[in-house]
Amino acid sequence: MATLRRGVLIGTGILAATVLVVAVCVQLFVDVDRYKPLMEEACSRSLAMECEIRGKAALRLLPRLRLALRDVHLTKGTSEVLAAGEAQVSPRWIPLIFHRQVSIDRLTVLKPQIRIERRIAIPRLRPLSSVAVRDGELMYRDQASGRSVAIGGLDVRLSGISWGENEEPPAPVQLKSLSFHGTLHATTVQVGPLRASAARIRFKAEAGLLRLDPTNVTLFGARSRGRLTLDLRGSSPRIQ
């Protein structure tokens, strides 16, 4: 038993040393900044927005191999839609390294500030394994009606994102073909004059049917719990 334990410790030490050496070598000899234009081009093409990475790019090895892109900005015309301190991208590495083709598998955005107006079209994302937003701020405004939604302390995790069988659905039916599942946590939620806090929601969307179950939120000083279903499959939305 002692010999086995000693062998496991030695093996673990060798593995840790190998990872450390690889990390140092990669940082010294691989110029990851050269991939920034590819990331900007792929992002701009996918979202129909202008993507700019103003900061440095770095390679992170743990817990998985990924690129860390600092000071990322998305603009639509003259309006800035997103500004993030850092975006962590896990591309599919073989197409990137050997063919210089960008295909993103996982995306995590840290400390983003998101500003959405109704006149800005919803971007169509390519299929991803997961998307995460950590410690974000979201502002949505309908200029025609003056209605607004503001969310602070936003943490979102989405997995299994797909847009159905049609590769390029027309804009009006994009939401009806969207599928995903995940969670949302928010410190504050302001919808017009109504203010809530400590929101925790688990949701699942599948082919036009969005289920929020459970939803936990503090409203008017009291803790509330419930469920909500949004059905987009018909000619007009239905909420239950």
PDB file of C-alpha atoms in Angstrom:
ATOM      1  CA  MET A   1       0.000   0.000   0.000  1.00  0.00           C
ATOM      2  CA  ALA A   2       2.838   2.395   0.881  1.00  0.00           C
ATOM      3  CA  THR A   3       4.542   1.605  -2.429  1.00  0.00           C
ATOM      4  CA  LEU A   4       1.312   2.274  -4.345  1.00  0.00           C
ATOM      5  CA  ARG A   5       0.773   5.563  -2.515  1.00  0.00           C
ATOM      6  CA  ARG A   6       4.343   6.597  -3.227  1.00  0.00           C
ATOM      7  CA  GLY A   7       3.909   5.737  -6.905  1.00  0.00           C
ATOM      8  CA  VAL A   8       0.709   7.790  -7.119  1.00  0.00           C
ATOM      9  CA  LEU A   9       2.428  10.782  -5.509  1.00  0.00           C
ATOM     10  CA  ILE A  10       5.400  10.501  -7.859  1.00  0.00           C
ATOM     11  CA  GLY A  11       3.099  10.235 -10.879  1.00  0.00           C
ATOM     12  CA  THR A  12       1.070  13.237  -9.756  1.00  0.00           C
ATOM     13  CA  GLY A  13       4.258  15.247  -9.221  1.00  0.00           C
ATOM     14  CA  ILE A  14       5.559  14.358 -12.677  1.00  0.00           C
ATOM     15  CA  LEU A  15       2.227  15.306 -14.272  1.00  0.00           C
ATOM     16  CA  ALA A  16       2.145  18.645 -12.429  1.00  0.00           C
ATOM     17  CA  ALA A  17       5.741  19.387 -13.440  1.00  0.00           C
ATOM     18  CA  THR A  18       4.964  18.515 -17.072  1.00  0.00           C
ATOM     19  CA  VAL A  19       1.947  20.850 -17.112  1.00  0.00           C
ATOM     20  CA  LEU A  20       4.062  23.631 -15.599  1.00  0.00           C
ATOM     21  CA  VAL A  21       6.851  23.176 -18.160  1.00  0.00           C
ATOM     22  CA  VAL A  22       4.359  23.129 -21.041  1.00  0.00           C
ATOM     23  CA  ALA A  23       2.687  26.282 -19.704  1.00  0.00           C
ATOM     24  CA  VAL A  24       6.011  28.121 -19.440  1.00  0.00           C
ATOM     25  CA  CYS A  25       7.120  26.999 -22.912  1.00  0.00           C
ATOM     26  CA  VAL A  26       3.816  28.008 -24.477  1.00  0.00           C
ATOM     27  CA  GLN A  27       3.949  31.463 -22.898  1.00  0.00           C
ATOM     28  CA  LEU A  28       7.572  31.940 -24.015  1.00  0.00           C
ATOM     29  CA  PHE A  29       7.449  30.599 -27.561  1.00  0.00           C
ATOM     30  CA  VAL A  30       3.826  30.923 -28.770  1.00  0.00           C
ATOM     31  CA  ASP A  31       2.630  34.371 -29.816  1.00  0.00           C
ATOM     32  CA  VAL A  32      -1.085  34.116 -29.024  1.00  0.00           C
ATOM     33  CA  ASP A  33      -1.620  37.778 -29.942  1.00  0.00           C
ATOM     34  CA  ARG A  34      -1.458  36.764 -33.598  1.00  0.00           C
ATOM     35  CA  TYR A  35      -4.836  35.041 -33.188  1.00  0.00           C
ATOM     36  CA  LYS A  36      -6.583  38.274 -32.127  1.00  0.00           C
ATOM     37  CA  PRO A  37      -7.477  39.363 -35.688  1.00  0.00           C
ATOM     38  CA  LEU A  38      -8.976  35.926 -36.359  1.00  0.00           C
ATOM     39  CA  MET A  39     -11.093  36.169 -33.201  1.00  0.00           C
ATOM     40  CA  GLU A  40     -12.219  39.707 -34.073  1.00  0.00           C
ATOM     41  CA  GLU A  41     -13.147  38.671 -37.617  1.00  0.00           C
ATOM     42  CA  ALA A  42     -15.050  35.565 -36.520  1.00  0.00           C
ATOM     43  CA  CYS A  43     -16.921  37.452 -33.805  1.00  0.00           C
ATOM     44  CA  SER A  44     -17.825  40.337 -36.136  1.00  0.00           C
ATOM     45  CA  ARG A  45     -19.053  37.941 -38.810  1.00  0.00           C
ATOM     46  CA  SER A  46     -21.115  35.802 -36.412  1.00  0.00           C
ATOM     47  CA  LEU A  47     -22.779  38.687 -34.552  1.00  0.00           C
ATOM     48  CA  ALA A  48     -23.068  41.212 -37.409  1.00  0.00           C
ATOM     49  CA  MET A  49     -21.326  43.685 -35.090  1.00  0.00           C
ATOM     50  CA  GLU A  50     -17.890  45.244 -34.924  1.00  0.00           C
ATOM     51  CA  CYS A  51     -15.664  43.349 -32.488  1.00  0.00           C
ATOM     52  CA  GLU A  52     -12.488  44.944 -31.142  1.00  0.00           C
ATOM     53  CA  ILE A  53      -9.983  43.371 -28.744  1.00  0.00           C
ATOM     54  CA  ARG A  54      -7.972  46.253 -27.301  1.00  0.00           C
ATOM     55  CA  GLY A  55      -5.965  44.373 -24.687  1.00  0.00           C
ATOM     56  CA  LYS A  56      -3.436  41.568 -24.737  1.00  0.00           C
ATOM     57  CA  ALA A  57      -4.200  37.921 -25.424  1.00  0.00           C
ATOM     58  CA  ALA A  58      -2.931  35.195 -23.108  1.00  0.00           C
ATOM     59  CA  LEU A  59      -3.099  31.422 -23.048  1.00  0.00           C
ATOM     60  CA  ARG A  60      -4.564  29.673 -20.003  1.00  0.00           C
ATOM     61  CA  LEU A  61      -4.066  25.945 -19.499  1.00  0.00           C
ATOM     62  CA  LEU A  62      -6.212  25.164 -16.456  1.00  0.00           C
ATOM     63  CA  PRO A  63      -8.901  24.000 -15.913  1.00  0.00           C
ATOM     64  CA  ARG A  64      -8.976  23.767 -19.730  1.00  0.00           C
ATOM     65  CA  LEU A  65      -6.951  25.218 -22.588  1.00  0.00           C
ATOM     66  CA  ARG A  66      -8.359  28.624 -23.549  1.00  0.00           C
ATOM     67  CA  LEU A  67      -7.486  32.095 -24.789  1.00  0.00           C
ATOM     68  CA  ALA A  68      -7.968  35.055 -22.451  1.00  0.00           C
ATOM     69  CA  LEU A  69      -8.784  38.217 -24.434  1.00  0.00           C
ATOM     70  CA  ARG A  70      -8.695  41.456 -22.444  1.00  0.00           C
ATOM     71  CA  ASP A  71     -10.691  44.669 -22.966  1.00  0.00           C
ATOM     72  CA  VAL A  72     -13.241  43.397 -25.499  1.00  0.00           C
ATOM     73  CA  HIS A  73     -15.799  45.715 -27.162  1.00  0.00           C
ATOM     74  CA  LEU A  74     -18.819  45.081 -29.413  1.00  0.00           C
ATOM     75  CA  THR A  75     -20.384  47.961 -31.341  1.00  0.00           C
ATOM     76  CA  LYS A  76     -23.363  48.221 -33.688  1.00  0.00           C
ATOM     77  CA  GLY A  77     -23.112  51.373 -35.756  1.00  0.00           C
ATOM     78  CA  THR A  78     -22.376  54.163 -33.283  1.00  0.00           C
ATOM     79  CA  SER A  79     -23.739  52.271 -30.249  1.00  0.00           C
ATOM     80  CA  GLU A  80     -21.553  50.179 -27.971  1.00  0.00           C
ATOM     81  CA  VAL A  81     -23.429  46.997 -27.109  1.00  0.00           C
ATOM     82  CA  LEU A  82     -20.857  45.310 -24.862  1.00  0.00           C
ATOM     83  CA  ALA A  83     -17.667  46.213 -23.030  1.00  0.00           C
ATOM     84  CA  ALA A  84     -15.955  43.428 -21.079  1.00  0.00           C
ATOM     85  CA  GLY A  85     -12.819  43.370 -18.977  1.00  0.00           C
ATOM     86  CA  GLU A  86     -12.006  39.877 -20.256  1.00  0.00           C
ATOM     87  CA  ALA A  87     -13.440  37.188 -22.503  1.00  0.00           C
ATOM     88  CA  GLN A  88     -12.185  33.612 -22.162  1.00  0.00           C
ATOM     89  CA  VAL A  89     -12.545  31.657 -25.392  1.00  0.00           C
ATOM     90  CA  SER A  90     -12.048  27.926 -25.885  1.00  0.00           C
ATOM     91  CA  PRO A  91     -11.766  27.460 -29.653  1.00  0.00           C
ATOM     92  CA  ARG A  92     -11.618  24.156 -31.452  1.00  0.00           C
ATOM     93  CA  TRP A  93      -7.850  23.986 -31.580  1.00  0.00           C
ATOM     94  CA  ILE A  94      -7.108  21.764 -34.594  1.00  0.00           C
ATOM     95  CA  PRO A  95      -8.948  23.988 -37.127  1.00  0.00           C
ATOM     96  CA  LEU A  96      -7.408  27.083 -35.504  1.00  0.00           C
ATOM     97  CA  ILE A  97      -3.783  25.927 -35.451  1.00  0.00           C
ATOM     98  CA  PHE A  98      -3.619  24.008 -38.725  1.00  0.00           C
ATOM     99  CA  HIS A  99      -6.179  25.842 -40.884  1.00  0.00           C
ATOM    100  CA  ARG A 100      -6.449  29.255 -39.150  1.00  0.00           C
ATOM    101  CA  GLN A 101     -10.216  28.754 -38.913  1.00  0.00           C
ATOM    102  CA  VAL A 102     -11.999  30.008 -35.797  1.00  0.00           C
ATOM    103  CA  SER A 103     -14.757  27.824 -34.368  1.00  0.00           C
ATOM    104  CA  ILE A 104     -15.578  28.681 -30.753  1.00  0.00           C
ATOM    105  CA  ASP A 105     -16.593  25.875 -28.399  1.00  0.00           C
ATOM    106  CA  ARG A 106     -16.915  27.700 -25.058  1.00  0.00           C
ATOM    107  CA  LEU A 107     -17.210  31.380 -24.159  1.00  0.00           C
ATOM    108  CA  THR A 108     -16.985  33.085 -20.756  1.00  0.00           C
ATOM    109  CA  VAL A 109     -17.347  36.865 -20.385  1.00  0.00           C
ATOM    110  CA  LEU A 110     -16.076  38.523 -17.198  1.00  0.00           C
ATOM    111  CA  LYS A 111     -17.441  41.812 -15.802  1.00  0.00           C
ATOM    112  CA  PRO A 112     -19.331  42.839 -18.959  1.00  0.00           C
ATOM    113  CA  GLN A 113     -21.444  45.953 -19.358  1.00  0.00           C
ATOM    114  CA  ILE A 114     -24.211  45.179 -21.858  1.00  0.00           C
ATOM    115  CA  ARG A 115     -26.418  47.848 -23.459  1.00  0.00           C
ATOM    116  CA  ILE A 116     -29.269  46.709 -25.726  1.00  0.00           C
ATOM    117  CA  GLU A 117     -31.831  48.843 -27.531  1.00  0.00           C
ATOM    118  CA  ARG A 118     -34.898  47.455 -29.246  1.00  0.00           C
ATOM    119  CA  ARG A 119     -33.766  48.723 -32.646  1.00  0.00           C
ATOM    120  CA  ILE A 120     -30.662  46.495 -32.495  1.00  0.00           C
ATOM    121  CA  ALA A 121     -31.306  43.091 -34.072  1.00  0.00           C
ATOM    122  CA  ILE A 122     -30.715  39.970 -32.003  1.00  0.00           C
ATOM    123  CA  PRO A 123     -27.358  38.453 -33.024  1.00  0.00           C
ATOM    124  CA  ARG A 124     -27.291  34.902 -34.285  1.00  0.00           C
ATOM    125  CA  LEU A 125     -24.685  32.878 -32.365  1.00  0.00           C
ATOM    126  CA  ARG A 126     -22.952  29.863 -33.808  1.00  0.00           C
ATOM    127  CA  PRO A 127     -23.531  26.576 -31.925  1.00  0.00           C
ATOM    128  CA  LEU A 128     -21.545  26.564 -28.669  1.00  0.00           C
ATOM    129  CA  SER A 129     -21.025  24.048 -25.894  1.00  0.00           C
ATOM    130  CA  SER A 130     -21.506  26.737 -23.251  1.00  0.00           C
ATOM    131  CA  VAL A 131     -21.690  30.488 -22.629  1.00  0.00           C
ATOM    132  CA  ALA A 132     -21.114  32.148 -19.260  1.00  0.00           C
ATOM    133  CA  VAL A 133     -21.389  35.727 -17.992  1.00  0.00           C
ATOM    134  CA  ARG A 134     -19.869  36.595 -14.615  1.00  0.00           C
ATOM    135  CA  ASP A 135     -20.496  39.745 -12.584  1.00  0.00           C
ATOM    136  CA  GLY A 136     -22.176  41.569 -15.456  1.00  0.00           C
ATOM    137  CA  GLU A 137     -24.497  44.543 -15.900  1.00  0.00           C
ATOM    138  CA  LEU A 138     -27.326  44.489 -18.445  1.00  0.00           C
ATOM    139  CA  MET A 139     -29.403  47.455 -19.651  1.00  0.00           C
ATOM    140  CA  TYR A 140     -32.282  47.050 -22.123  1.00  0.00           C
ATOM    141  CA  ARG A 141     -34.214  50.071 -23.399  1.00  0.00           C
ATOM    142  CA  ASP A 142     -37.191  50.402 -25.743  1.00  0.00           C
ATOM    143  CA  GLN A 143     -36.860  53.932 -27.083  1.00  0.00           C
ATOM    144  CA  ALA A 144     -40.362  53.942 -28.550  1.00  0.00           C
ATOM    145  CA  SER A 145     -42.143  53.223 -25.254  1.00  0.00           C
ATOM    146  CA  GLY A 146     -39.469  54.418 -22.826  1.00  0.00           C
ATOM    147  CA  ARG A 147     -39.550  51.068 -21.002  1.00  0.00           C
ATOM    148  CA  SER A 148     -36.301  49.747 -19.608  1.00  0.00           C
ATOM    149  CA  VAL A 149     -34.839  46.765 -17.781  1.00  0.00           C
ATOM    150  CA  ALA A 150     -31.629  46.959 -15.720  1.00  0.00           C
ATOM    151  CA  ILE A 151     -29.919  43.937 -14.153  1.00  0.00           C
ATOM    152  CA  GLY A 152     -26.920  44.163 -11.831  1.00  0.00           C
ATOM    153  CA  GLY A 153     -24.601  41.504 -10.430  1.00  0.00           C
ATOM    154  CA  LEU A 154     -25.518  39.206 -13.318  1.00  0.00           C
ATOM    155  CA  ASP A 155     -24.233  35.623 -13.492  1.00  0.00           C
ATOM    156  CA  VAL A 156     -25.530  33.495 -16.358  1.00  0.00           C
ATOM    157  CA  ARG A 157     -24.550  30.006 -17.489  1.00  0.00           C
ATOM    158  CA  LEU A 158     -25.969  28.494 -20.680  1.00  0.00           C
ATOM    159  CA  SER A 159     -25.340  25.047 -22.149  1.00  0.00           C
ATOM    160  CA  GLY A 160     -26.613  23.038 -25.089  1.00  0.00           C
ATOM    161  CA  ILE A 161     -27.178  26.096 -27.289  1.00  0.00           C
ATOM    162  CA  SER A 162     -28.651  25.391 -30.721  1.00  0.00           C
ATOM    163  CA  TRP A 163     -30.868  27.068 -33.313  1.00  0.00           C
ATOM    164  CA  GLY A 164     -32.724  24.038 -34.619  1.00  0.00           C
ATOM    165  CA  GLU A 165     -32.211  22.333 -37.959  1.00  0.00           C
ATOM    166  CA  ASN A 166     -32.301  25.475 -40.125  1.00  0.00           C
ATOM    167  CA  GLU A 167     -28.806  26.949 -40.406  1.00  0.00           C
ATOM    168  CA  GLU A 168     -30.002  30.509 -41.050  1.00  0.00           C
ATOM    169  CA  PRO A 169     -33.603  31.009 -39.841  1.00  0.00           C
ATOM    170  CA  PRO A 170     -35.289  34.299 -40.716  1.00  0.00           C
ATOM    171  CA  ALA A 171     -35.040  36.915 -37.970  1.00  0.00           C
ATOM    172  CA  PRO A 172     -38.707  36.665 -36.776  1.00  0.00           C
ATOM    173  CA  VAL A 173     -38.413  32.934 -36.052  1.00  0.00           C
ATOM    174  CA  GLN A 174     -34.934  32.854 -34.504  1.00  0.00           C
ATOM    175  CA  LEU A 175     -36.258  32.785 -30.934  1.00  0.00           C
ATOM    176  CA  LYS A 176     -38.739  30.036 -31.815  1.00  0.00           C
ATOM    177  CA  SER A 177     -35.926  27.719 -32.911  1.00  0.00           C
ATOM    178  CA  LEU A 178     -33.555  28.524 -30.024  1.00  0.00           C
ATOM    179  CA  SER A 179     -32.826  25.785 -27.467  1.00  0.00           C
ATOM    180  CA  PHE A 180     -30.644  25.895 -24.350  1.00  0.00           C
ATOM    181  CA  HIS A 181     -30.660  25.293 -20.588  1.00  0.00           C
ATOM    182  CA  GLY A 182     -28.954  27.091 -17.726  1.00  0.00           C
ATOM    183  CA  THR A 183     -29.167  29.301 -14.669  1.00  0.00           C
ATOM    184  CA  LEU A 184     -29.353  33.009 -13.917  1.00  0.00           C
ATOM    185  CA  HIS A 185     -28.397  34.797 -10.706  1.00  0.00           C
ATOM    186  CA  ALA A 186     -28.756  38.559 -10.280  1.00  0.00           C
ATOM    187  CA  THR A 187     -28.191  40.916  -7.371  1.00  0.00           C
ATOM    188  CA  THR A 188     -30.761  43.489  -8.573  1.00  0.00           C
ATOM    189  CA  VAL A 189     -33.473  43.583 -11.245  1.00  0.00           C
ATOM    190  CA  GLN A 190     -35.159  46.885 -12.155  1.00  0.00           C
ATOM    191  CA  VAL A 191     -38.148  46.772 -14.541  1.00  0.00           C
ATOM    192  CA  GLY A 192     -39.399  50.349 -14.869  1.00  0.00           C
ATOM    193  CA  PRO A 193     -40.338  51.430 -11.325  1.00  0.00           C
ATOM    194  CA  LEU A 194     -40.444  47.832 -10.043  1.00  0.00           C
ATOM    195  CA  ARG A 195     -37.290  46.701  -8.232  1.00  0.00           C
ATOM    196  CA  ALA A 196     -36.426  43.175  -7.131  1.00  0.00           C
ATOM    197  CA  SER A 197     -33.287  41.614  -5.689  1.00  0.00           C
ATOM    198  CA  ALA A 198     -31.528  38.276  -5.141  1.00  0.00           C
ATOM    199  CA  ALA A 199     -33.026  36.646  -8.235  1.00  0.00           C
ATOM    200  CA  ARG A 200     -32.169  32.983  -8.845  1.00  0.00           C
ATOM    201  CA  ILE A 201     -33.683  31.263 -11.872  1.00  0.00           C
ATOM    202  CA  ARG A 202     -33.243  27.917 -13.578  1.00  0.00           C
ATOM    203  CA  PHE A 203     -34.492  27.884 -17.152  1.00  0.00           C
ATOM    204  CA  LYS A 204     -34.817  25.657 -20.186  1.00  0.00           C
ATOM    205  CA  ALA A 205     -35.753  26.645 -23.729  1.00  0.00           C
ATOM    206  CA  GLU A 206     -36.722  24.177 -26.411  1.00  0.00           C
ATOM    207  CA  ALA A 207     -38.133  25.057 -29.845  1.00  0.00           C
ATOM    208  CA  GLY A 208     -40.086  28.126 -28.775  1.00  0.00           C
ATOM    209  CA  LEU A 209     -41.040  27.007 -25.262  1.00  0.00           C
ATOM    210  CA  LEU A 210     -39.195  28.699 -22.382  1.00  0.00           C
ATOM    211  CA  ARG A 211     -39.637  27.341 -18.842  1.00  0.00           C
ATOM    212  CA  LEU A 212     -38.400  29.199 -15.760  1.00  0.00           C
ATOM    213  CA  ASP A 213     -38.643  26.722 -12.887  1.00  0.00           C
ATOM    214  CA  PRO A 214     -37.989  27.531 -10.161  1.00  0.00           C
ATOM    215  CA  THR A 215     -37.762  31.312  -9.920  1.00  0.00           C
ATOM    216  CA  ASN A 216     -36.686  32.783  -6.582  1.00  0.00           C
ATOM    217  CA  VAL A 217     -36.735  36.551  -6.045  1.00  0.00           C
ATOM    218  CA  THR A 218     -37.068  39.099  -3.243  1.00  0.00           C
ATOM    219  CA  LEU A 219     -39.874  41.536  -4.060  1.00  0.00           C
ATOM    220  CA  PHE A 220     -41.372  44.204  -1.758  1.00  0.00           C
ATOM    221  CA  GLY A 221     -39.162  42.872   1.033  1.00  0.00           C
ATOM    222  CA  ALA A 222     -40.554  39.324   0.825  1.00  0.00           C
ATOM    223  CA  ARG A 223     -39.081  36.204  -0.685  1.00  0.00           C
ATOM    224  CA  SER A 224     -41.140  34.730  -3.538  1.00  0.00           C
ATOM    225  CA  ARG A 225     -40.912  31.456  -5.407  1.00  0.00           C
ATOM    226  CA  GLY A 226     -42.760  30.291  -8.489  1.00  0.00           C
ATOM    227  CA  ARG A 227     -42.559  29.145 -12.083  1.00  0.00           C
ATOM    228  CA  LEU A 228     -43.180  30.756 -15.451  1.00  0.00           C
ATOM    229  CA  THR A 229     -43.695  29.391 -18.959  1.00  0.00           C
ATOM    230  CA  LEU A 230     -43.353  31.511 -22.107  1.00  0.00           C
ATOM    231  CA  ASP A 231     -44.796  29.879 -25.232  1.00  0.00           C
ATOM    232  CA  LEU A 232     -43.613  31.412 -28.532  1.00  0.00           C
ATOM    233  CA  ARG A 233     -44.843  28.586 -30.773  1.00  0.00           C
ATOM    234  CA  GLY A 234     -48.136  30.230 -31.786  1.00  0.00           C
ATOM    235  CA  SER A 235     -48.917  33.411 -33.674  1.00  0.00           C
ATOM    236  CA  SER A 236     -48.672  35.427 -30.440  1.00  0.00           C
ATOM    237  CA  PRO A 237     -46.732  34.757 -27.197  1.00  0.00           C
ATOM    238  CA  ARG A 238     -48.524  33.159 -24.256  1.00  0.00           C
ATOM    239  CA  ILE A 239     -47.367  33.415 -20.629  1.00  0.00           C
ATOM    240  CA  GLN A 240     -48.416  31.120 -17.808  1.00  0.00           C
TER     241      GLN A 240
END
